Structures are given as C-alpha cells and as structure tokens.
Coordinates of N, CA and C in Angstrom, one line a residue:
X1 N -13.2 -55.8 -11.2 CA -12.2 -54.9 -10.8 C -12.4 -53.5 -11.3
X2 N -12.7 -53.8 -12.9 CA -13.0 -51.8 -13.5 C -14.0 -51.4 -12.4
X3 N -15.1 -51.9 -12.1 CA -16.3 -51.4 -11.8 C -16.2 -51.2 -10.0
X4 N -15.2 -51.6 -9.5 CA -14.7 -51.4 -8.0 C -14.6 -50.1 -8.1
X5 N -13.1 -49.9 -9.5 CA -12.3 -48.7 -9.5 C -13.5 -47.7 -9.6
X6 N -14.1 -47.7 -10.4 CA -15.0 -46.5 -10.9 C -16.7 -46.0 -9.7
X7 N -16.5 -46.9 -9.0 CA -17.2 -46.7 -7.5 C -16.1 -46.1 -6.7
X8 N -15.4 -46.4 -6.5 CA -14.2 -45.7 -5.6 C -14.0 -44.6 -6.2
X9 N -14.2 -44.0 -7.3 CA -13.4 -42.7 -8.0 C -15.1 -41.8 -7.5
X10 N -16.3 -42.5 -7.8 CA -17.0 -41.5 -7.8 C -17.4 -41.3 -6.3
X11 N -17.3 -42.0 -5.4 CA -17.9 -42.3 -3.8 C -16.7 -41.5 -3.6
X12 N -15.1 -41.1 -3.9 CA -14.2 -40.4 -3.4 C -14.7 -38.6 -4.2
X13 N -15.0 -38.8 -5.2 CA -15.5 -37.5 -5.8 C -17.2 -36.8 -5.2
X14 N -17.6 -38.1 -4.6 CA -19.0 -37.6 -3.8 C -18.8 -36.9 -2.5
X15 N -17.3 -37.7 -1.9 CA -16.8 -37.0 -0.5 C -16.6 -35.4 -0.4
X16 N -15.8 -34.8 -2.0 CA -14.6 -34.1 -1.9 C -16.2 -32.8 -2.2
X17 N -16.9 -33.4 -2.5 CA -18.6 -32.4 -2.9 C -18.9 -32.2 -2.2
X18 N -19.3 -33.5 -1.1 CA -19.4 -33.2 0.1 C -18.9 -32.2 0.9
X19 N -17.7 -32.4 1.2 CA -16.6 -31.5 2.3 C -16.7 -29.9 1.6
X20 N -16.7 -29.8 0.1 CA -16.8 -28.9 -0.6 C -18.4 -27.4 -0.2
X21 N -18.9 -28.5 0.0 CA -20.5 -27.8 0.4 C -20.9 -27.8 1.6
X22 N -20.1 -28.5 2.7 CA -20.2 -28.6 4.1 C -19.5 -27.1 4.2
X23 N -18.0 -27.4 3.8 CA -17.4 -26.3 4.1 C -17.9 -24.9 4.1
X24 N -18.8 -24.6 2.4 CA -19.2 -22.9 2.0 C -20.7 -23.4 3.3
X25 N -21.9 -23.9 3.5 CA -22.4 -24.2 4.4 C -21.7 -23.2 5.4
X26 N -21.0 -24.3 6.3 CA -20.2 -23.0 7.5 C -19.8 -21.9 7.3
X27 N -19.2 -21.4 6.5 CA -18.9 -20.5 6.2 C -20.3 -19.5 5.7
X28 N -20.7 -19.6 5.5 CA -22.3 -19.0 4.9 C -22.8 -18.7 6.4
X29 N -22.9 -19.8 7.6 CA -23.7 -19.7 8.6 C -22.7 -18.9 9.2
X30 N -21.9 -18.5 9.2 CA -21.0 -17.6 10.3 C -20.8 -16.6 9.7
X31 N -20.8 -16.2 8.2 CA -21.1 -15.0 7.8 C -22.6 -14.5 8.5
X32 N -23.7 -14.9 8.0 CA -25.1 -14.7 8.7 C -24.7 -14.4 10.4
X33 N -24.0 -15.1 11.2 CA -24.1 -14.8 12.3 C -22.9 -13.1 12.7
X34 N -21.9 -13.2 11.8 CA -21.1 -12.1 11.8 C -21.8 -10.7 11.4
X35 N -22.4 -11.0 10.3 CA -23.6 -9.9 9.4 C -24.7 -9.1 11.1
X36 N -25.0 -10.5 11.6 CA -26.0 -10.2 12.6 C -25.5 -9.2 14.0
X37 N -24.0 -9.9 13.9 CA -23.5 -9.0 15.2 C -23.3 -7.8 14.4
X38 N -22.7 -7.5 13.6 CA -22.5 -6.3 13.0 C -23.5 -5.2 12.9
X39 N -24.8 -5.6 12.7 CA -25.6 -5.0 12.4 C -26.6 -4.5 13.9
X40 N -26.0 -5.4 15.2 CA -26.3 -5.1 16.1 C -25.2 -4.6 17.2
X41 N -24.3 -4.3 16.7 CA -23.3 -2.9 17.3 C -23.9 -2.0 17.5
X42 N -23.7 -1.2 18.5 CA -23.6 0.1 18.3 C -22.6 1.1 18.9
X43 N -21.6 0.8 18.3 CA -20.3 1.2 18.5 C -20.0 2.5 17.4
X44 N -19.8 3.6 18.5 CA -20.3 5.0 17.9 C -18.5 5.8 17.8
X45 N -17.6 5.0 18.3 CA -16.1 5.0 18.2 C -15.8 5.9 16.8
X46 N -14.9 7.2 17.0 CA -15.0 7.2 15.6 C -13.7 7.0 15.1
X47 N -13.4 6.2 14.0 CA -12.2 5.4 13.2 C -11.9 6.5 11.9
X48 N -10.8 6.9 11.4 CA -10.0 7.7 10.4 C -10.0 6.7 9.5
X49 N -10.5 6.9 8.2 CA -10.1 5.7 7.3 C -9.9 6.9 6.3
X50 N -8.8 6.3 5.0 CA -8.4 7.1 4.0 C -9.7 6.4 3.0
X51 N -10.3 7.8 1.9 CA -11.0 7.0 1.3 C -10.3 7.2 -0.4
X52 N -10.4 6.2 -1.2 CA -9.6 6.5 -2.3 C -10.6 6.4 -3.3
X53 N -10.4 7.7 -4.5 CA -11.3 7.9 -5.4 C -10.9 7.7 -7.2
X54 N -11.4 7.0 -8.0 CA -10.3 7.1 -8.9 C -10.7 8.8 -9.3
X55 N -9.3 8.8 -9.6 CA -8.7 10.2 -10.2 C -9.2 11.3 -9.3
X56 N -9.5 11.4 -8.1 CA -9.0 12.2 -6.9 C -8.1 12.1 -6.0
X57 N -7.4 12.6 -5.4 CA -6.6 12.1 -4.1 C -7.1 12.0 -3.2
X58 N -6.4 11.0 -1.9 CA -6.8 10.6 -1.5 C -7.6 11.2 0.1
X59 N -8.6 11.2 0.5 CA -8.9 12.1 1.4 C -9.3 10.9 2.6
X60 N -9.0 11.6 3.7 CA -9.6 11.4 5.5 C -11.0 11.5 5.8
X61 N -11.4 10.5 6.1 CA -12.6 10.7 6.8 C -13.0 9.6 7.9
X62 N -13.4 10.4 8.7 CA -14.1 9.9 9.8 C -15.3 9.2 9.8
X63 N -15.8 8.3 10.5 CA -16.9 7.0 10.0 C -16.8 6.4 11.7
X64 N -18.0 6.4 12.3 CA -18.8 5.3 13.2 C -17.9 3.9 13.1
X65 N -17.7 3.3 14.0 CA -16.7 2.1 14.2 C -18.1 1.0 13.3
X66 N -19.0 1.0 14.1 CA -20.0 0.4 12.8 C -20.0 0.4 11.6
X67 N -20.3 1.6 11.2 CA -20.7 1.7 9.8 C -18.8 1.0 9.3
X68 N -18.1 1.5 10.3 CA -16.4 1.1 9.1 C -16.9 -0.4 9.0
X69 N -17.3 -1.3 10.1 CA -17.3 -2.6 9.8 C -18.1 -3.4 8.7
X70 N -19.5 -2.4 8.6 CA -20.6 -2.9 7.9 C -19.6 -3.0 6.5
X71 N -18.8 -1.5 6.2 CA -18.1 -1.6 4.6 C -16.9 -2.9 4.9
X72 N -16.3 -3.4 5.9 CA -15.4 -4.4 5.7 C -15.9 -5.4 5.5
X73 N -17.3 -5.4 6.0 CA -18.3 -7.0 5.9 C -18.2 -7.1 4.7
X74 N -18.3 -5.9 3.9 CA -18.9 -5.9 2.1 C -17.3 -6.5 1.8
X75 N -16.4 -5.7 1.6 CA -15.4 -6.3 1.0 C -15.0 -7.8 1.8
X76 N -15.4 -8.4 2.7 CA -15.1 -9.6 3.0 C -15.8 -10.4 2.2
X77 N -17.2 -10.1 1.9 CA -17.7 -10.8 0.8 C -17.2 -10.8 -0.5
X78 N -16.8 -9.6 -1.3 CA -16.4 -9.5 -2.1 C -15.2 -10.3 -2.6
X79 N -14.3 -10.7 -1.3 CA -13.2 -11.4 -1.4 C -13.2 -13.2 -1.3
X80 N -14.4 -13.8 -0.7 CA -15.1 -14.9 -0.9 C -16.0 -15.5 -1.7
X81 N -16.6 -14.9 -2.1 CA -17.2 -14.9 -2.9 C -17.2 -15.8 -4.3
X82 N -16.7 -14.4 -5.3 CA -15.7 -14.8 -6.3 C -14.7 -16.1 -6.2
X83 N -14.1 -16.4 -5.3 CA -13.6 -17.9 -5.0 C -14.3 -19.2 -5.2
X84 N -15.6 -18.7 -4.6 CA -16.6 -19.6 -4.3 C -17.6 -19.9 -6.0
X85 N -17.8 -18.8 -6.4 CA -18.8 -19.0 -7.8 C -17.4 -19.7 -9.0
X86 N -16.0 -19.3 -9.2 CA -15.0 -19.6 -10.2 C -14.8 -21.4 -9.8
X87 N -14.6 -21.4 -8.5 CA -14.4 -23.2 -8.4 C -15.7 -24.0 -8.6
X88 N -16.9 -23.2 -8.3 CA -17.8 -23.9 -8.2 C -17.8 -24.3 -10.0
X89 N -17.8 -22.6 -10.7 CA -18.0 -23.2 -12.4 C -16.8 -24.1 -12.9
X90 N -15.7 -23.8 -12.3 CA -14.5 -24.6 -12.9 C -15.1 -26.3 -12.8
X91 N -15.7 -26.5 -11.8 CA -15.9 -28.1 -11.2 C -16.9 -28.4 -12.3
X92 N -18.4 -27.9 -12.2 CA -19.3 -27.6 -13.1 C -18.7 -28.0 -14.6
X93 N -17.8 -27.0 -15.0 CA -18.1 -27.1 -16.4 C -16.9 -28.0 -16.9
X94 N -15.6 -28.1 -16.0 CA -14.8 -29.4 -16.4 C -14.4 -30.0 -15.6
X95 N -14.8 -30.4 -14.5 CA -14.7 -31.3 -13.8 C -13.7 -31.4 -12.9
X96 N -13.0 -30.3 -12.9 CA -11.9 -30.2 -11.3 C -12.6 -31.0 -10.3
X97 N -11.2 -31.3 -9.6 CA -11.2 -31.7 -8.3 C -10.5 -30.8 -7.2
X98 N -9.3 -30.5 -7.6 CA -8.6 -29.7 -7.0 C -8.6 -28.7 -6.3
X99 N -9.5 -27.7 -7.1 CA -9.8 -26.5 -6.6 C -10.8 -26.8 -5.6
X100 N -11.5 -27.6 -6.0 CA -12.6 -28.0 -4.1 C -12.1 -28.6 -2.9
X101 N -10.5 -29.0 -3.2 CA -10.5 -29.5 -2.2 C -9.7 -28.2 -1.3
X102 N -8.7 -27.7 -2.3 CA -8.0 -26.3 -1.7 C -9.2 -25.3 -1.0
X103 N -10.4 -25.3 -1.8 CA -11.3 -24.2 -1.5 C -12.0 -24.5 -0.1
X104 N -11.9 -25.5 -0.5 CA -12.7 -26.3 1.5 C -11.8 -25.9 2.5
X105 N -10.1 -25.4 2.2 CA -9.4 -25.5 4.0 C -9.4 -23.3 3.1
X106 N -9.1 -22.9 2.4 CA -8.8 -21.5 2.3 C -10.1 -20.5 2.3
X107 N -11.2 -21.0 2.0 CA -12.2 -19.8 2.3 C -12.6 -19.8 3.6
X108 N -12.3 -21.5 4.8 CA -12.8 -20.9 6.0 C -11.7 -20.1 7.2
X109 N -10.3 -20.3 6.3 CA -9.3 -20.0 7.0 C -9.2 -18.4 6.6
X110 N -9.9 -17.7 5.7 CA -9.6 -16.7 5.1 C -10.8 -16.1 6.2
X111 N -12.1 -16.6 6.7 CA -13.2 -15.8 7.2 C -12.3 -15.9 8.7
X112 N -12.0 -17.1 9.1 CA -11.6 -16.9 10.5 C -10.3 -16.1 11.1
X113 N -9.6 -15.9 10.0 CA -8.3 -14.7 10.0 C -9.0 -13.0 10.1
X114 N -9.8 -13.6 9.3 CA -10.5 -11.4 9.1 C -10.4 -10.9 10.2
X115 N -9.9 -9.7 10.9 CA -9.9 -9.2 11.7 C -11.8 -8.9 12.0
X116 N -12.6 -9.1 11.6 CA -14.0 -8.6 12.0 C -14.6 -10.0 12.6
X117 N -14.1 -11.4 12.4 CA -14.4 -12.7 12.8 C -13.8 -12.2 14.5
X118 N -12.8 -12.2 14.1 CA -11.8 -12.2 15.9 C -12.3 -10.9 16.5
X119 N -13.1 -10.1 15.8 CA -13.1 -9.0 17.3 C -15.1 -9.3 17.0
X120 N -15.8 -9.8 16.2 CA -16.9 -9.7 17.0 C -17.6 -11.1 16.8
X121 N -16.8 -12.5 16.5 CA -17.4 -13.9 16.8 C -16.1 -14.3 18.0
X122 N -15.1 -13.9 17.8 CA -14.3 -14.5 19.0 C -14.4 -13.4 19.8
X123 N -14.7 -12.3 19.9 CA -14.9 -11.4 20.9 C -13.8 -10.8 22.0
X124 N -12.9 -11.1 20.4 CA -11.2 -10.3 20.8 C -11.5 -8.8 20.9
X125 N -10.2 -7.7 21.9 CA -10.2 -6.6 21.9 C -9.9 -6.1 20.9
X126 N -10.8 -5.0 20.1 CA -10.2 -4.2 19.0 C -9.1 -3.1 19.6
X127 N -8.0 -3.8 19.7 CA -6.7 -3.0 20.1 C -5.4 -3.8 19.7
X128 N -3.9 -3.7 19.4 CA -3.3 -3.7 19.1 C -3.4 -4.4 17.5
X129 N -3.4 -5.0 16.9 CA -3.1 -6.0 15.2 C -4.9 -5.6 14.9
X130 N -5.8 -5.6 15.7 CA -7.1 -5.7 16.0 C -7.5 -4.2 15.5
X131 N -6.6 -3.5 16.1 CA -7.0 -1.7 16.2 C -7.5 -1.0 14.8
X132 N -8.7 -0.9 14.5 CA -9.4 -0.1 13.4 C -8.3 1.1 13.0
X133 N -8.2 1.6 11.8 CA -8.7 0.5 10.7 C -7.8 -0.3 10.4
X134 N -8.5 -1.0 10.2 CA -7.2 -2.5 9.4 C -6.8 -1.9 8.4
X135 N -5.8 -2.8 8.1 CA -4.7 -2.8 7.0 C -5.2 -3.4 5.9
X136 N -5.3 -3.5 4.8 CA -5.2 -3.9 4.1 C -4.2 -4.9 3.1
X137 N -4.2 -6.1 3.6 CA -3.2 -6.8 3.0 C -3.1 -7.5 1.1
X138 N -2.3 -6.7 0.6 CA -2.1 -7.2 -0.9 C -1.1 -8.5 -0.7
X139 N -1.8 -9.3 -2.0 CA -0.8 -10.5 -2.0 C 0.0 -10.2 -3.2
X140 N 0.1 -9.1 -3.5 CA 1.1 -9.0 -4.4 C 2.1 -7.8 -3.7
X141 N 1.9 -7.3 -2.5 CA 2.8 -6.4 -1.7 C 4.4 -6.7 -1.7
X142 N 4.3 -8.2 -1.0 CA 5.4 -8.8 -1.0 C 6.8 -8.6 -2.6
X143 N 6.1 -8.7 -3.8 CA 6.3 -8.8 -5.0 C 7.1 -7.4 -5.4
X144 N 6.2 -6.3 -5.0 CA 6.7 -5.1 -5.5 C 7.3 -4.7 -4.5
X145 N 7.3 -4.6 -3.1 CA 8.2 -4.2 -2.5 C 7.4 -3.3 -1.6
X146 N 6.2 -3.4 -1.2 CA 5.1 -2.5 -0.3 C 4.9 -3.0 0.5
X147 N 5.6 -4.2 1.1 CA 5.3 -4.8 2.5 C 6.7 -3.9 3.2
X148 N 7.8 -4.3 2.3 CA 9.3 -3.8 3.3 C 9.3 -2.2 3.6
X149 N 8.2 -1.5 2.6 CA 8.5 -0.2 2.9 C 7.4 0.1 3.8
X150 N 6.4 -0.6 4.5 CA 5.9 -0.1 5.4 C 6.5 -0.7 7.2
X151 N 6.8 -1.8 6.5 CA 7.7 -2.3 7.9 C 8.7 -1.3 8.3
X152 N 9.3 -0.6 7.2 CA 10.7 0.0 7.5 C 10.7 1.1 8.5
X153 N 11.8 1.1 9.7 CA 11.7 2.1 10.6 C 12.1 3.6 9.8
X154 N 11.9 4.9 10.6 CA 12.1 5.5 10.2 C 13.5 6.0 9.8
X155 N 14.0 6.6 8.6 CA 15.5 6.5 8.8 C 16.3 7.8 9.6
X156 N 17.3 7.9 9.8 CA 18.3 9.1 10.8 C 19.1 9.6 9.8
X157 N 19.2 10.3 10.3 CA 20.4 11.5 9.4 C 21.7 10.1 9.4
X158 N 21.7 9.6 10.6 CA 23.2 9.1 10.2 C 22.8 7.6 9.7
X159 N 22.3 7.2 9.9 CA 21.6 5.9 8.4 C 21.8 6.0 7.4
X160 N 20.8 7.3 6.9 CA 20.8 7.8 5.4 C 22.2 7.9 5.1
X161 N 23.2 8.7 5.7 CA 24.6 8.8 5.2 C 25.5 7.5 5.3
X162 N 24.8 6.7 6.2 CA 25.4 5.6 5.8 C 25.2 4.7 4.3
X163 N 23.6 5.0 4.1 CA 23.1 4.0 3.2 C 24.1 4.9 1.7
X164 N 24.2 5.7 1.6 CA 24.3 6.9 0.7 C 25.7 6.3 0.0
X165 N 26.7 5.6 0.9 CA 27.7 5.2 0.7 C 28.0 3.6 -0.1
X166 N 28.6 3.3 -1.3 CA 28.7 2.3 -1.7 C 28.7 1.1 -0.6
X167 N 28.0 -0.4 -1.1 CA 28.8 -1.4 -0.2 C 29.4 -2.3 -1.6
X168 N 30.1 -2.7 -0.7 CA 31.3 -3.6 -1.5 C 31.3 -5.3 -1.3
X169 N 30.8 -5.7 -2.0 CA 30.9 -7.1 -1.7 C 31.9 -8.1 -2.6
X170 N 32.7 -9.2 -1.8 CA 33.5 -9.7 -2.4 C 32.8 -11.0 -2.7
X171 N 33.2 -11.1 -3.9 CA 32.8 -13.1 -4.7 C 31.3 -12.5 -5.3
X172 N 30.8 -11.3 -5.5 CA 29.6 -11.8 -6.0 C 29.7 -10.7 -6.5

C-alpha cells in the first residue's frame, strides 16, 4: 500500500512537470512565431508614445508602428520570463508543486491576452482596445486608486459644485 502511495505521488508529480514544460514549450513556440511576424512588419504607421526617463519629465515621441511593437515584444518578455526562471528555481530548490501548476494556465493566458498576440497571431484590427499605444496595465492600479482616475469622465462646472458639497449619510 506505502509503495502504491509513493508511485501515485511521483507519476502525479511527473504529470504536473509534464504539463509544466508542455506549457512554457507553447508558449516559447508562439513567442518565436510572434518575434517572426514582428520582425516581418512593415508597418510604417506612426504611434505617439510617452517616453519616461528617471529624473526627466516625461516627453512625446513618435516611433514606426514596428519598432513600438518590437519594444512591446521586449517588455512582454520581460514580464514572462521572470515567472518562468522563480517557479522553475522555487520547484528546483524546494520542491513546490503549486507554483507549476498555476504557472501552466497564467503565463499562456498572459501571452494570449497581450494585445500584440491578438493583432498580429490572431490577426485582429489594431483599432479600438487594440489601438496603439496600449495601455499599460498595473496590478497594483486598482490598489491606489489609478484605475478610477483614468476611467473617470470629465468633470462640469455643475458636478464639481456638486461634489464640493458635504454628503450626509445616515446609520454609518
């Protein structure tokens, strides 16, 4: 019976290695194939991106729809990456399981979300949510409060004088 258990633990931990390396696999071959369309654009469109410097402000420039993608490719990697080397040493050096199994459904959900997957492997229009430049999404936006202030419409003279005014709430 021990010796069932301890085949079953490791034949279930050979699976989750498996699916673990299947997964970065795919993901690896569709970077390669995203890398390749990118590099065979020639989309001469030109895109406004702000560029931020530490300790200058922030300045406008103009950039080839290409070249903006080739720098998104880089930060796409940048953002996979690092996921991919911490779970791999966390497994490595103690023996997690967990992180490989999360890592198998979130690094290929994270490549297939990118706005550069959907406009040049699904060969969506770069126009509306699509429209260069992308956004930049922080996962800590939500936290501080930089998601609501960019959603927020613009305010009116008679808003502001509204907002300006106490509210009063009863029971709390």
């Amino acid at each position: 019976m021990l010796a069932y258990n301890k085949f079953g633990q490791d034949l279930e931990l050979t699976h989750i290695r498996l699916a673990f390396v299947t997964s970065i696999c795919v993901v690896a071959a569709l970077l390669y194939l995203l890398y390749q369309a990118i590099q065979q654009s020639r989309d001469e469109q030109p895109v406004e991106v702000e560029v931020k410097a530490a300790g200058k402000p922030t300045e406008r420039q103009t950039m080839p729809a290409a070249k903006y993608d080739a720098q998104e490719f880089q930060k796409l990697l940048k953002k996979i990456a690092p996921g991919i080397l911490i779970v791999t040493a966390l497994h490595c050096w103690k023996g997690f399981m967990q992180p490989l199994v999360v890592q198998c459904v979130t690094i290929p959900v994270t490549l297939l979300e990118s706005p550069l997957f959907q406009v040049y492997i699904l060969k969506k229009a770069a126009t509306g949510s699509l429209a260069r430049p992308w956004k930049e999404e922080s996962p800590f936006a939500a936290l501080t409060g930089g998601a609501t202030e960019t959603a927020a419409a613009p305010a009116t003279a008679a808003s502001s004088k509204a907002s300006a005014q106490p509210v009063v709430q009863n029971g709390s």
